[in-house]
Amino acid sequence: MGRYVIRRLLQAIPVLVGTTFLLFATVYALPGDPIAALGGDRRLDPQLVARMREQFHLNDPLLVQYWYYIRDIVSGDFGTTFRGVPVSSLFQGKFQVTFQLSITALVFEAVIGVGLGLWAALRRGRWQDQAVLAFTLLLVSIPTLVSGFVLQLVLGVKLKQNTGIDFFPVAGIQDGMRSYIVPGLVLAGLSIAYLTRLTRTSLMETLRADYIRTAVAKGLPRRRVLGRHALRNSLIPLITYLGADLGTLMGGAIITETIFNLPGIGQQLFQSVYLRENAVVVGIVTVLVLVYVLANLIVDLLYAVLDPRIRYE
Amino acid sequence: MKNPSVDTHLLPADRAGDEPLLAVDNLHVEFQTRQGVVRAVNGVSYSVNAGETLAVLGESGSGKSVTAQAIMGILDMPPARIPKGEVRFHGTDLLTMRDEDRGQIRGRRIAMIFQDALSALNPVFTVGWQIGEMFRVHQGMSKRDARRKAVELMDRVRIPGAKSRVDDFPHQFSGGMRQRIMIAMAIALDPEILIADEPTTALDVTVQAQIMGLLAELQQESDMGLILITHDLGVVADVADKIAVMYGGRIVEHASVFDGYRAPAHPYTKGLLESIPRVDLKGQELYAIKGMPPNLLDMPTGCAFHPRCPYRKENCVTDVPPLYTVSDTRGSACHYWREVLDDGSR
């Protein structure tokens, strides 16, 4: 097991190199000159421009620039922006906000999605099942932009006005964990729908399995057949989805962060792409890729726990 | 009308005297499908007594497994429906019993083993856990005692090194060993009836013989009634006391295993026997029943076997044969059973 973990972590290295290089190359290929952009409407002193281009190795070929970047990353230096701010200082606290938001969303997704999915599967073909399916369709059709603003208005403003309940903060992170409830729900929306459907299908498929028939023939109570024999087997495919989704949630948090004014990494990423701050963009993505790789590693390890047929040597 | 519902009751011998341990009486099972109602079991009656082995023979789709599942009460209803019939266990109808009472019988007093033990065992639990579950759930036994009982049972079905293998998972066993585990699980609570649904189909021939031997031995030890569902006539001859041959949802022939093999009273049974390869007829063409098994959604009129039958006469196409009483212990659903019987086996 230990060797497997180490091997998997080593496998992450080529993944990281590949993704960072692709990103580096994409930002490199963007039109416009980031140094010239620093001056805004003013023309900058050509000498200064030349010096900065030299300082940031902008005259070197792509591969050389990339090499410098990777060399610094390995020694823990994320570099500085063109304005001279250390990139790592831009990350301060922001990853934490995004991570907390994504984890909140993931919890909502797991609880609501799995719960609804199981419920629907057990009432397959009846109105409850149809209602859950219709609900997921609705969730998929509402863009985050809409659900975000609507929930902000309903839970944050109207609820307070009409009932005096002031439980759901809908802007900023001053209220600690509570600040993440509504944003987390909004961010989870689409994933809840997918996971609900996946859970429903997975349990229905498990229930058709021969070993479920065996469990019934053993005279076990229905509760036990479902809770013991069916549940664990139907969870296995869901874990994969949840693991992969953590990365998606973190990368896709930008709209939610903007609506709810959360100082997360999404906004930083958007700004940096806009300003062509190569070092920042690639830095952020490097961390996201790491999160993704780790989440998938955890999924694979969980897999082995849930399904004894999978063993890692 | 095509494939009408047919009432068929127990043979005279089963109706006289004591009530059999298990009696299936005029059982009908239908499936509601998009293409219409499928009559999967159409008036099936058979009985099993303690220590007795009944072999239910037939091709896939003949209704033999559905009958067994109806006895166990593990049919998915809907789409399945039981419009009429009884399954009497010690004289009490299981089909009209309350769910809780039936739960007391299922698994404890009537147990079942399935064809493919790899898919029939839960892949994520150890075999010891799955066997021990019978004791934990039905007898409230502690985990530790249940595990000990599981080892005992694994010993009893002769799994080598039971003690060291009790915590292994199903995929770590060979096919034959897995079927032994299924059997251990089924006999855990000393059931009075054991239904074995194609227990050896997925196994090698040598392993088949071992499993059949094991079943016969266990039956003798505990005086179980055994219902052996199979399509393999070779498997049956050594262990069965009597046979019931199914075709198109009905039993077409009832016989003691000796009578049935010596001189079948139904052309389908005869065809099955003649299509067994024989050493003394080496070099000759192997006999095969011509045609295909019937489609339950589009059954032939009259006798379901008539399109494939060498004894067919005009009324076979129009009249559904009832189960004729050949003797007290023998029945045949063929209008011309006398001719078939007189011809004897090859």
XYZ file of C-alpha atoms in Angstrom:
659
model
C 0.000 0.000 0.000
C 2.744 2.454 0.996
C 4.675 1.753 -2.161
C 1.534 2.228 -4.180
C 0.975 5.669 -2.663
C 4.545 6.689 -3.408
C 4.265 5.435 -6.966
C 1.051 7.355 -7.460
C 2.606 10.531 -6.097
C 5.553 10.081 -8.461
C 3.104 9.653 -11.316
C 1.750 13.081 -10.434
C 5.029 14.669 -11.520
C 4.594 14.161 -15.289
C 0.974 15.243 -14.896
C 2.072 18.454 -13.234
C 4.793 19.093 -15.816
C 2.332 18.507 -18.653
C -0.446 20.716 -17.309
C 1.816 23.554 -16.261
C 3.603 23.528 -19.591
C 0.338 23.567 -21.542
C -0.849 26.473 -19.473
C 2.433 28.284 -19.720
C 2.380 27.917 -23.479
C -1.233 29.111 -23.716
C -0.617 32.258 -21.736
C 2.631 32.802 -23.678
C 0.694 32.631 -26.931
C -1.846 35.248 -25.873
C -1.605 38.414 -27.998
C -0.451 41.689 -26.443
C 2.485 42.679 -24.332
C 2.073 42.421 -20.571
C 4.863 44.908 -19.916
C 3.363 47.515 -22.218
C 0.049 46.939 -20.494
C 1.562 47.939 -17.150
C 1.715 51.526 -18.364
C -1.914 51.677 -19.272
C -2.403 54.467 -21.810
C 1.055 55.898 -21.293
C 4.002 54.760 -23.318
C 6.695 53.397 -21.059
C 10.334 54.339 -21.264
C 11.852 51.875 -23.774
C 14.839 51.383 -21.508
C 12.617 50.373 -18.628
C 10.697 48.024 -20.885
C 13.901 46.443 -22.075
C 15.136 46.041 -18.529
C 11.900 44.425 -17.401
C 11.829 42.090 -20.391
C 15.318 41.078 -19.433
C 14.409 40.651 -15.765
C 11.413 38.455 -16.551
C 13.245 36.548 -19.300
C 10.557 37.576 -21.766
C 13.015 37.587 -24.645
C 13.943 33.969 -24.117
C 12.224 31.175 -26.019
C 9.205 29.491 -24.450
C 11.044 26.410 -23.298
C 13.730 28.394 -21.543
C 11.163 30.558 -19.801
C 9.338 27.457 -18.711
C 12.550 25.943 -17.434
C 13.280 28.978 -15.266
C 9.766 28.831 -13.913
C 9.859 25.169 -13.016
C 13.298 25.533 -11.464
C 11.963 28.189 -9.097
C 8.777 26.281 -8.318
C 10.788 23.260 -7.235
C 12.699 25.416 -4.778
C 9.373 26.683 -3.446
C 9.491 30.064 -5.157
C 6.340 30.941 -7.080
C 8.011 34.048 -8.452
C 6.752 37.625 -8.534
C 4.187 39.434 -10.620
C 5.233 42.047 -13.148
C 4.429 44.596 -10.489
C 6.949 42.972 -8.180
C 4.508 41.375 -5.740
C 5.474 37.849 -4.641
C 2.954 35.443 -6.152
C 2.718 33.395 -2.983
C 1.504 36.469 -1.107
C -1.425 36.697 -3.535
C -2.410 33.169 -2.563
C -2.526 34.040 1.098
C -5.814 32.821 2.535
C -7.415 32.628 -0.891
C -6.899 28.954 -1.490
C -8.290 28.344 1.943
C -11.498 30.199 1.070
C -11.947 28.331 -2.200
C -11.101 25.035 -0.579
C -13.564 25.590 2.229
C -16.240 26.598 -0.277
C -15.588 23.522 -2.405
C -15.577 21.176 0.552
C -18.866 22.648 1.741
C -20.279 22.119 -1.732
C -18.901 18.575 -1.801
C -20.592 17.768 1.503
C -23.903 19.141 0.235
C -23.447 17.191 -2.956
C -22.714 13.941 -1.151
C -25.498 14.261 1.393
C -28.273 15.607 -0.835
C -27.232 13.848 -4.030
C -26.726 10.412 -2.514
C -29.771 10.800 -0.278
C -32.121 11.806 -3.076
C -30.659 9.207 -5.408
C -31.145 6.358 -2.954
C -34.657 7.500 -2.174
C -35.576 7.675 -5.850
C -34.103 4.251 -6.588
C -36.066 2.646 -3.766
C -39.256 4.231 -5.076
C -38.442 3.497 -8.656
C -41.220 4.279 -11.103
C -43.439 5.881 -8.470
C -44.205 9.575 -8.155
C -41.350 10.195 -5.720
C -38.914 8.877 -8.304
C -40.445 11.018 -11.031
C -40.332 14.053 -8.753
C -36.635 13.547 -8.014
C -35.864 13.158 -11.711
C -37.795 16.333 -12.531
C -35.970 18.134 -9.741
C -32.557 17.131 -11.093
C -33.588 18.322 -14.525
C -34.528 21.660 -13.008
C -31.190 21.892 -11.191
C -29.272 21.189 -14.369
C -31.193 23.852 -16.265
C -30.590 26.687 -13.801
C -27.265 28.431 -14.337
C -25.236 29.304 -11.239
C -25.663 32.979 -12.095
C -29.412 32.694 -11.621
C -29.525 30.338 -8.657
C -26.832 32.377 -6.915
C -28.606 35.696 -7.133
C -32.025 34.223 -6.406
C -30.855 32.412 -3.269
C -28.954 35.486 -2.190
C -32.117 37.521 -2.490
C -34.457 34.960 -0.953
C -32.345 33.617 1.902
C -30.228 36.665 2.588
C -32.637 39.527 2.088
C -36.300 38.480 1.921
C -36.086 35.942 4.707
C -34.591 38.514 7.026
C -37.144 41.166 6.033
C -40.166 38.921 6.327
C -39.406 36.690 9.259
C -36.497 38.313 10.992
C -34.427 35.169 10.594
C -30.879 36.216 9.902
C -29.181 32.887 9.615
C -27.772 32.843 6.117
C -24.959 35.280 5.400
C -24.814 35.890 1.674
C -21.729 38.034 1.272
C -18.170 37.850 2.497
C -16.656 35.412 4.983
C -17.052 37.292 8.241
C -19.417 34.702 9.695
C -17.034 31.778 9.632
C -18.423 28.424 8.559
C -21.917 29.828 8.157
C -20.745 32.112 5.368
C -20.246 29.106 3.167
C -23.693 27.539 3.456
C -25.534 29.382 0.702
C -22.542 29.711 -1.636
C -21.766 26.046 -1.094
C -25.302 25.103 -2.013
C -25.196 27.206 -5.160
C -21.838 25.805 -6.188
C -23.058 22.261 -5.558
C -26.268 22.669 -7.585
C -25.225 21.033 -10.824
C -23.213 18.330 -9.119
C -26.141 17.473 -6.849
C -28.214 16.779 -9.942
C -25.568 14.568 -11.528
C -24.811 12.695 -8.352
C -28.501 12.105 -7.657
C -28.928 10.478 -11.033
C -25.717 8.519 -10.721
C -26.700 7.243 -7.276
C -30.150 6.285 -8.476
C -28.791 4.306 -11.410
C -26.051 2.727 -9.357
C -28.381 1.473 -6.633
C -30.944 0.246 -9.149
C -28.246 -1.695 -10.912
C -26.948 -3.157 -7.671
C -30.440 -4.208 -6.692
C -30.617 -6.330 -9.829
C -27.427 -8.160 -8.912
C -27.447 -11.865 -8.163
C -26.005 -11.402 -4.697
C -28.972 -9.239 -3.744
C -31.252 -12.110 -4.757
C -29.082 -14.355 -2.598
C -29.409 -11.975 0.335
C -33.189 -12.014 -0.026
C -33.190 -15.803 -0.302
C -31.164 -15.968 2.912
C -34.241 -14.544 4.591
C -32.564 -11.282 5.591
C -34.833 -8.364 6.447
C -35.212 -5.836 3.649
C -33.486 -3.201 5.773
C -30.395 -5.349 5.960
C -30.456 -6.324 2.294
C -30.461 -2.658 1.336
C -28.284 -1.192 4.057
C -25.644 -3.879 4.138
C -25.610 -5.741 0.864
C -26.691 -3.117 -1.646
C -25.417 0.162 -0.259
C -21.719 -0.562 -0.134
C -21.626 -1.932 -3.641
C -23.536 0.969 -5.093
C -21.277 3.520 -3.376
C -18.204 2.459 -5.320
C -18.900 4.345 -8.570
C -20.055 7.403 -6.632
C -16.712 7.808 -4.894
C -15.022 8.223 -8.266
C -17.372 10.976 -9.243
C -17.033 12.805 -5.929
C -13.249 12.684 -6.067
C -13.034 14.047 -9.574
C -15.642 16.651 -8.747
C -13.584 18.304 -6.005
C -11.205 19.592 -8.674
C -14.076 20.722 -10.867
C -15.693 22.546 -7.971
C -12.484 24.359 -7.038
C -11.831 25.361 -10.610
C -15.434 26.384 -11.196
C -15.915 28.365 -8.009
C -15.212 31.696 -9.670
C -18.810 32.667 -10.434
C -20.006 31.709 -6.993
C -17.109 33.551 -5.402
C -17.951 36.647 -7.386
C -21.666 36.594 -6.535
C -21.089 36.074 -2.839
C -18.035 38.269 -2.681
C -15.799 35.532 -1.342
C -12.108 36.376 -1.580
C -11.182 33.062 -3.158
C -8.695 31.954 -5.742
C -11.191 32.116 -8.610
C -11.285 35.885 -8.698
C -7.519 36.037 -8.439
C -7.224 33.638 -11.344
C -9.546 35.677 -13.520
C -7.655 38.881 -12.814
C -4.332 37.264 -13.501
C -5.387 35.843 -16.821
C -6.666 39.279 -17.726
C -3.358 40.894 -16.804
C -1.370 38.080 -18.399
C 0.403 37.391 -15.122
C 1.837 34.146 -16.280
C 3.476 33.307 -12.994
C 0.250 33.689 -11.030
C -1.945 31.762 -13.451
C 0.401 28.836 -13.654
C 0.978 28.944 -9.909
C -2.718 28.723 -9.155
C -3.268 25.950 -11.622
C -0.303 24.018 -10.283
C -1.905 23.994 -6.867
C -5.294 23.019 -8.362
C -3.700 20.151 -10.251
C -2.049 18.981 -7.051
C -5.410 19.024 -5.285
C -6.908 17.080 -8.179
C -4.170 14.464 -8.143
C -4.421 14.058 -4.370
C -8.218 13.793 -4.475
C -7.963 11.058 -7.080
C -5.348 9.243 -5.064
C -7.659 9.298 -2.063
C -10.463 7.984 -4.274
C -8.316 5.101 -5.442
C -7.362 4.240 -1.885
C -11.011 4.399 -0.792
C -11.831 2.100 -3.670
C -9.565 -0.548 -2.235
C -11.235 -0.152 1.131
C -14.736 -0.534 -0.325
C -13.996 -3.252 -2.849
C -11.708 -6.072 -1.751
C -11.243 -7.179 -5.337
C -9.042 -4.128 -5.830
C -5.638 -4.416 -4.234
C -2.649 -2.258 -4.898
C 0.707 -3.921 -4.742
C -56.754 -19.455 -28.169
C -53.006 -19.541 -27.898
C -51.442 -20.744 -24.691
C -54.523 -20.831 -22.493
C -54.209 -21.160 -18.752
C -54.212 -24.859 -17.839
C -55.076 -26.273 -14.441
C -52.894 -29.191 -13.425
C -53.001 -30.818 -10.030
C -50.828 -33.196 -8.090
C -50.462 -36.829 -9.078
C -52.787 -39.324 -7.362
C -49.957 -40.650 -5.177
C -49.265 -37.143 -3.835
C -52.902 -36.445 -3.114
C -53.487 -39.674 -1.226
C -52.104 -40.203 2.243
C -50.077 -37.655 4.196
C -49.576 -34.163 2.899
C -46.117 -33.941 1.310
C -43.441 -31.798 2.995
C -43.613 -29.331 0.129
C -46.354 -29.327 -2.454
C -46.609 -26.942 -5.366
C -50.203 -27.140 -6.521
C -51.441 -25.701 -9.800
C -49.036 -22.765 -9.619
C -49.400 -20.014 -12.206
C -46.898 -17.182 -12.605
C -47.330 -14.422 -15.150
C -45.049 -11.589 -16.132
C -46.403 -8.286 -17.258
C -44.241 -7.164 -20.164
C -44.547 -4.486 -22.805
C -45.360 -7.142 -25.383
C -48.113 -8.605 -23.278
C -48.608 -11.117 -20.506
C -46.109 -13.953 -20.420
C -47.318 -17.145 -18.815
C -43.990 -18.305 -17.424
C -45.471 -20.960 -15.163
C -48.745 -22.453 -16.292
C -50.258 -24.883 -13.813
C -47.209 -26.511 -12.291
C -47.685 -29.094 -9.558
C -45.037 -31.150 -7.836
C -44.193 -32.429 -4.401
C -41.098 -33.227 -2.385
C -40.829 -35.216 0.796
C -38.116 -35.322 3.406
C -35.066 -37.146 2.128
C -36.411 -37.146 -1.394
C -34.778 -35.603 -4.465
C -36.896 -34.168 -7.210
C -35.118 -33.177 -10.388
C -36.842 -30.473 -12.408
C -35.592 -30.689 -15.962
C -36.050 -28.293 -18.800
C -34.501 -25.796 -21.175
C -34.032 -22.174 -20.191
C -37.364 -20.395 -20.314
C -39.295 -23.527 -19.420
C -40.321 -21.998 -16.098
C -38.283 -24.180 -13.758
C -36.400 -21.347 -12.092
C -39.452 -19.131 -11.857
C -41.290 -21.920 -10.036
C -38.399 -22.161 -7.575
C -38.359 -18.419 -7.032
C -42.080 -18.480 -6.382
C -41.531 -21.132 -3.723
C -38.843 -19.004 -2.117
C -40.941 -15.867 -2.444
C -38.131 -13.964 -4.155
C -39.921 -13.092 -7.378
C -40.085 -9.394 -8.143
C -43.772 -8.633 -7.946
C -44.545 -6.709 -10.081
C -43.703 -7.488 -12.882
C -44.425 -11.057 -11.761
C -47.900 -12.023 -10.619
C -49.258 -15.233 -9.158
C -52.889 -15.412 -10.319
C -53.539 -18.794 -8.810
C -52.035 -21.831 -7.187
C -50.662 -22.876 -3.844
C -47.261 -23.638 -2.430
C -47.925 -25.734 0.645
C -45.208 -26.303 3.208
C -46.287 -28.732 5.922
C -49.788 -28.234 4.570
C -49.786 -24.423 4.964
C -49.982 -22.236 1.888
C -46.919 -19.982 1.732
C -48.441 -17.673 -0.851
C -51.237 -16.442 1.388
C -49.069 -16.278 4.474
C -48.229 -12.978 6.158
C -44.850 -11.547 5.154
C -43.386 -11.908 8.658
C -44.336 -15.555 8.874
C -42.925 -16.245 5.483
C -39.722 -14.491 6.490
C -39.382 -17.090 9.234
C -39.343 -19.836 6.631
C -37.254 -18.277 3.886
C -33.593 -19.090 4.330
C -34.196 -21.027 7.549
C -36.484 -23.876 6.592
C -36.420 -23.553 2.815
C -33.081 -22.516 1.400
C -31.794 -22.027 -2.099
C -28.498 -22.076 -3.950
C -27.903 -20.450 -7.291
C -26.151 -21.150 -10.515
C -23.193 -18.800 -10.640
C -21.686 -18.591 -7.179
C -19.322 -15.785 -8.160
C -22.127 -13.375 -8.866
C -24.405 -14.869 -6.233
C -21.976 -14.107 -3.413
C -21.484 -10.508 -2.382
C -18.031 -9.462 -3.618
C -17.313 -7.029 -0.811
C -17.766 -9.283 2.207
C -15.657 -12.211 3.364
C -17.153 -15.658 2.921
C -17.062 -16.214 6.670
C -19.048 -13.042 7.191
C -21.612 -14.104 4.629
C -22.054 -17.579 6.072
C -22.015 -16.269 9.632
C -24.695 -13.739 8.739
C -27.236 -16.563 8.796
C -26.506 -17.144 12.471
C -26.134 -13.513 13.406
C -29.371 -12.401 11.801
C -31.578 -15.434 12.375
C -30.270 -16.578 15.745
C -28.774 -13.403 17.174
C -25.447 -15.134 17.573
C -22.353 -13.098 18.449
C -19.860 -12.276 15.721
C -17.296 -14.562 17.216
C -19.575 -17.581 17.520
C -20.965 -16.995 14.054
C -17.460 -17.005 12.643
C -16.719 -20.244 14.435
C -19.902 -21.777 13.016
C -18.882 -20.557 9.566
C -15.593 -22.432 9.871
C -17.475 -25.552 10.947
C -19.763 -25.306 7.936
C -16.870 -24.733 5.577
C -15.314 -27.868 6.996
C -18.568 -29.701 6.497
C -18.731 -28.803 2.801
C -15.073 -29.828 2.673
C -13.305 -26.619 1.880
C -9.632 -27.360 2.571
C -8.069 -25.166 5.249
C -11.405 -23.678 6.250
C -9.929 -21.973 9.276
C -7.391 -20.022 7.283
C -9.767 -19.206 4.459
C -12.766 -17.996 6.429
C -11.676 -14.365 6.055
C -11.066 -14.592 2.323
C -13.309 -12.972 -0.231
C -15.371 -14.878 -2.827
C -13.105 -13.914 -5.732
C -10.191 -15.622 -4.023
C -11.845 -19.045 -4.373
C -12.196 -21.364 -7.341
C -15.604 -21.969 -8.902
C -16.164 -25.279 -7.154
C -15.121 -23.857 -3.782
C -17.433 -20.897 -4.254
C -20.342 -23.223 -4.901
C -19.422 -25.078 -1.712
C -19.594 -21.775 0.125
C -23.054 -21.156 -1.308
C -24.070 -24.602 -0.111
C -22.579 -23.992 3.336
C -24.597 -20.787 3.565
C -27.789 -22.508 2.462
C -27.519 -25.440 4.866
C -26.417 -23.251 7.773
C -29.734 -23.440 9.593
C -30.546 -27.048 8.667
C -33.320 -26.321 6.197
C -35.968 -28.937 5.505
C -35.999 -28.128 1.808
C -33.029 -27.154 -0.312
C -33.615 -25.818 -3.798
C -30.560 -26.003 -6.019
C -31.002 -23.936 -9.178
C -28.519 -25.261 -11.727
C -25.864 -25.693 -9.042
C -23.261 -27.199 -11.345
C -23.866 -25.467 -14.644
C -20.971 -23.043 -14.281
C -18.496 -25.727 -13.221
C -16.069 -28.173 -14.799
C -17.363 -31.713 -15.251
C -15.168 -33.215 -12.544
C -16.154 -30.491 -10.110
C -19.809 -31.016 -11.064
C -19.632 -34.590 -9.855
C -18.039 -33.514 -6.583
C -20.726 -30.922 -5.924
C -23.518 -33.372 -6.732
C -21.902 -35.925 -4.465
C -21.682 -33.349 -1.690
C -25.343 -32.392 -2.074
C -26.429 -36.037 -1.972
C -24.332 -36.647 1.109
C -25.612 -33.607 2.963
C -29.134 -34.629 2.091
C -28.640 -38.073 3.585
C -27.129 -36.655 6.756
C -29.996 -34.288 7.436
C -32.925 -35.844 5.559
C -33.571 -32.713 3.534
C -35.959 -32.606 0.634
C -33.935 -31.546 -2.393
C -35.249 -29.850 -5.510
C -32.600 -30.013 -8.171
C -33.212 -27.719 -11.093
C -31.125 -28.512 -14.123
C -31.050 -28.891 -17.864
C -28.421 -31.598 -17.654
C -29.904 -35.085 -17.651
C -26.564 -36.670 -16.928
C -26.311 -34.872 -13.601
C -29.710 -36.101 -12.498
C -29.632 -39.833 -13.082
C -27.457 -40.730 -10.093
C -28.994 -38.551 -7.427
C -32.660 -37.968 -8.223
C -35.588 -40.061 -7.014
C -38.082 -38.579 -9.399
C -38.094 -36.184 -12.293
C -40.436 -33.492 -13.538
C -39.794 -32.389 -17.105
C -40.859 -28.845 -17.938
C -41.615 -27.355 -21.315
C -43.134 -23.963 -22.075
C -44.186 -23.308 -18.486
C -45.822 -26.690 -17.891
C -44.703 -29.990 -16.532
C -44.986 -32.370 -19.457
C -43.856 -35.486 -17.665
C -43.693 -36.752 -14.111
C -41.899 -40.024 -13.461
C -39.633 -41.832 -11.095
C -36.093 -41.447 -12.344
C -35.964 -45.147 -13.217
C -39.189 -45.189 -15.232
C -38.470 -41.889 -16.912
C -35.058 -42.940 -18.164
C -36.097 -46.450 -19.150
C -39.254 -45.571 -21.020
C -40.266 -41.923 -21.310
C -43.975 -41.163 -21.688
C -43.580 -37.808 -23.408
C -41.895 -37.187 -26.772
C -39.953 -34.253 -25.318
C -38.427 -36.389 -22.557
C -37.668 -39.020 -25.159
C -35.978 -36.425 -27.334
C -33.905 -35.173 -24.409
C -32.752 -38.688 -23.567
C -31.893 -39.473 -27.148
C -29.805 -36.344 -27.498
C -27.392 -37.482 -24.768
C -24.195 -38.628 -26.494
C -23.603 -42.344 -26.022
C -20.403 -44.308 -26.278
C -22.060 -47.353 -27.857
C -23.441 -45.242 -30.682
C -20.110 -43.675 -31.507
C -19.787 -42.573 -35.108
C -23.498 -42.104 -35.657
C -25.020 -38.700 -35.999
C -26.010 -37.192 -32.666
C -29.748 -36.851 -32.308
C -31.128 -33.374 -31.717
C -34.715 -32.309 -31.139
C -35.527 -30.290 -34.225
C -36.790 -26.747 -33.977
C -36.391 -24.202 -31.225
C -37.801 -23.886 -27.714
C -41.094 -21.996 -27.789
C -41.291 -18.240 -27.438
C -43.409 -17.590 -24.366
C -44.847 -14.478 -25.987
C -45.967 -16.418 -29.036
C -46.753 -19.964 -28.003
C -47.885 -22.589 -30.481
C -51.546 -23.521 -30.369
C -52.599 -26.812 -28.847
C -49.679 -28.730 -27.418
C -46.713 -26.366 -27.061
C -44.369 -29.105 -28.268
C -46.284 -29.970 -31.442
C -44.072 -28.072 -33.943
C -41.098 -30.205 -32.867
C -42.889 -33.465 -32.191
C -42.422 -36.645 -34.261
C -45.673 -38.089 -32.802
C -47.780 -35.104 -33.864
C -51.316 -35.757 -35.097
C -54.034 -33.344 -36.064
C -55.543 -32.761 -32.657
C -52.108 -31.854 -31.204
C -52.284 -28.582 -33.145
C -55.660 -27.666 -31.690
C -56.132 -29.384 -28.326
C -54.021 -28.593 -25.295
C -53.204 -31.939 -23.695
C -54.081 -32.206 -19.995
C -51.716 -34.079 -17.720
C -52.794 -37.679 -18.320
C -52.410 -40.046 -15.402
C -50.099 -42.817 -16.535
C -49.918 -44.395 -13.109
C -50.227 -43.241 -9.503
C -46.751 -41.786 -9.648
C -46.560 -40.957 -13.292
C -48.117 -38.365 -15.571
C -47.651 -37.180 -19.141
C -49.070 -34.188 -20.974
C -49.175 -35.944 -24.328
C -52.267 -37.142 -26.158
C -50.310 -40.124 -27.455
C -48.341 -41.034 -24.344
C -49.172 -44.717 -24.820
C -47.445 -44.848 -28.186
C -44.420 -43.009 -26.814
C -44.269 -45.324 -23.845
C -44.567 -48.420 -26.019
C -41.673 -47.287 -28.191
C -39.499 -47.183 -25.109
C -36.147 -45.586 -25.074
C -33.888 -46.269 -27.997
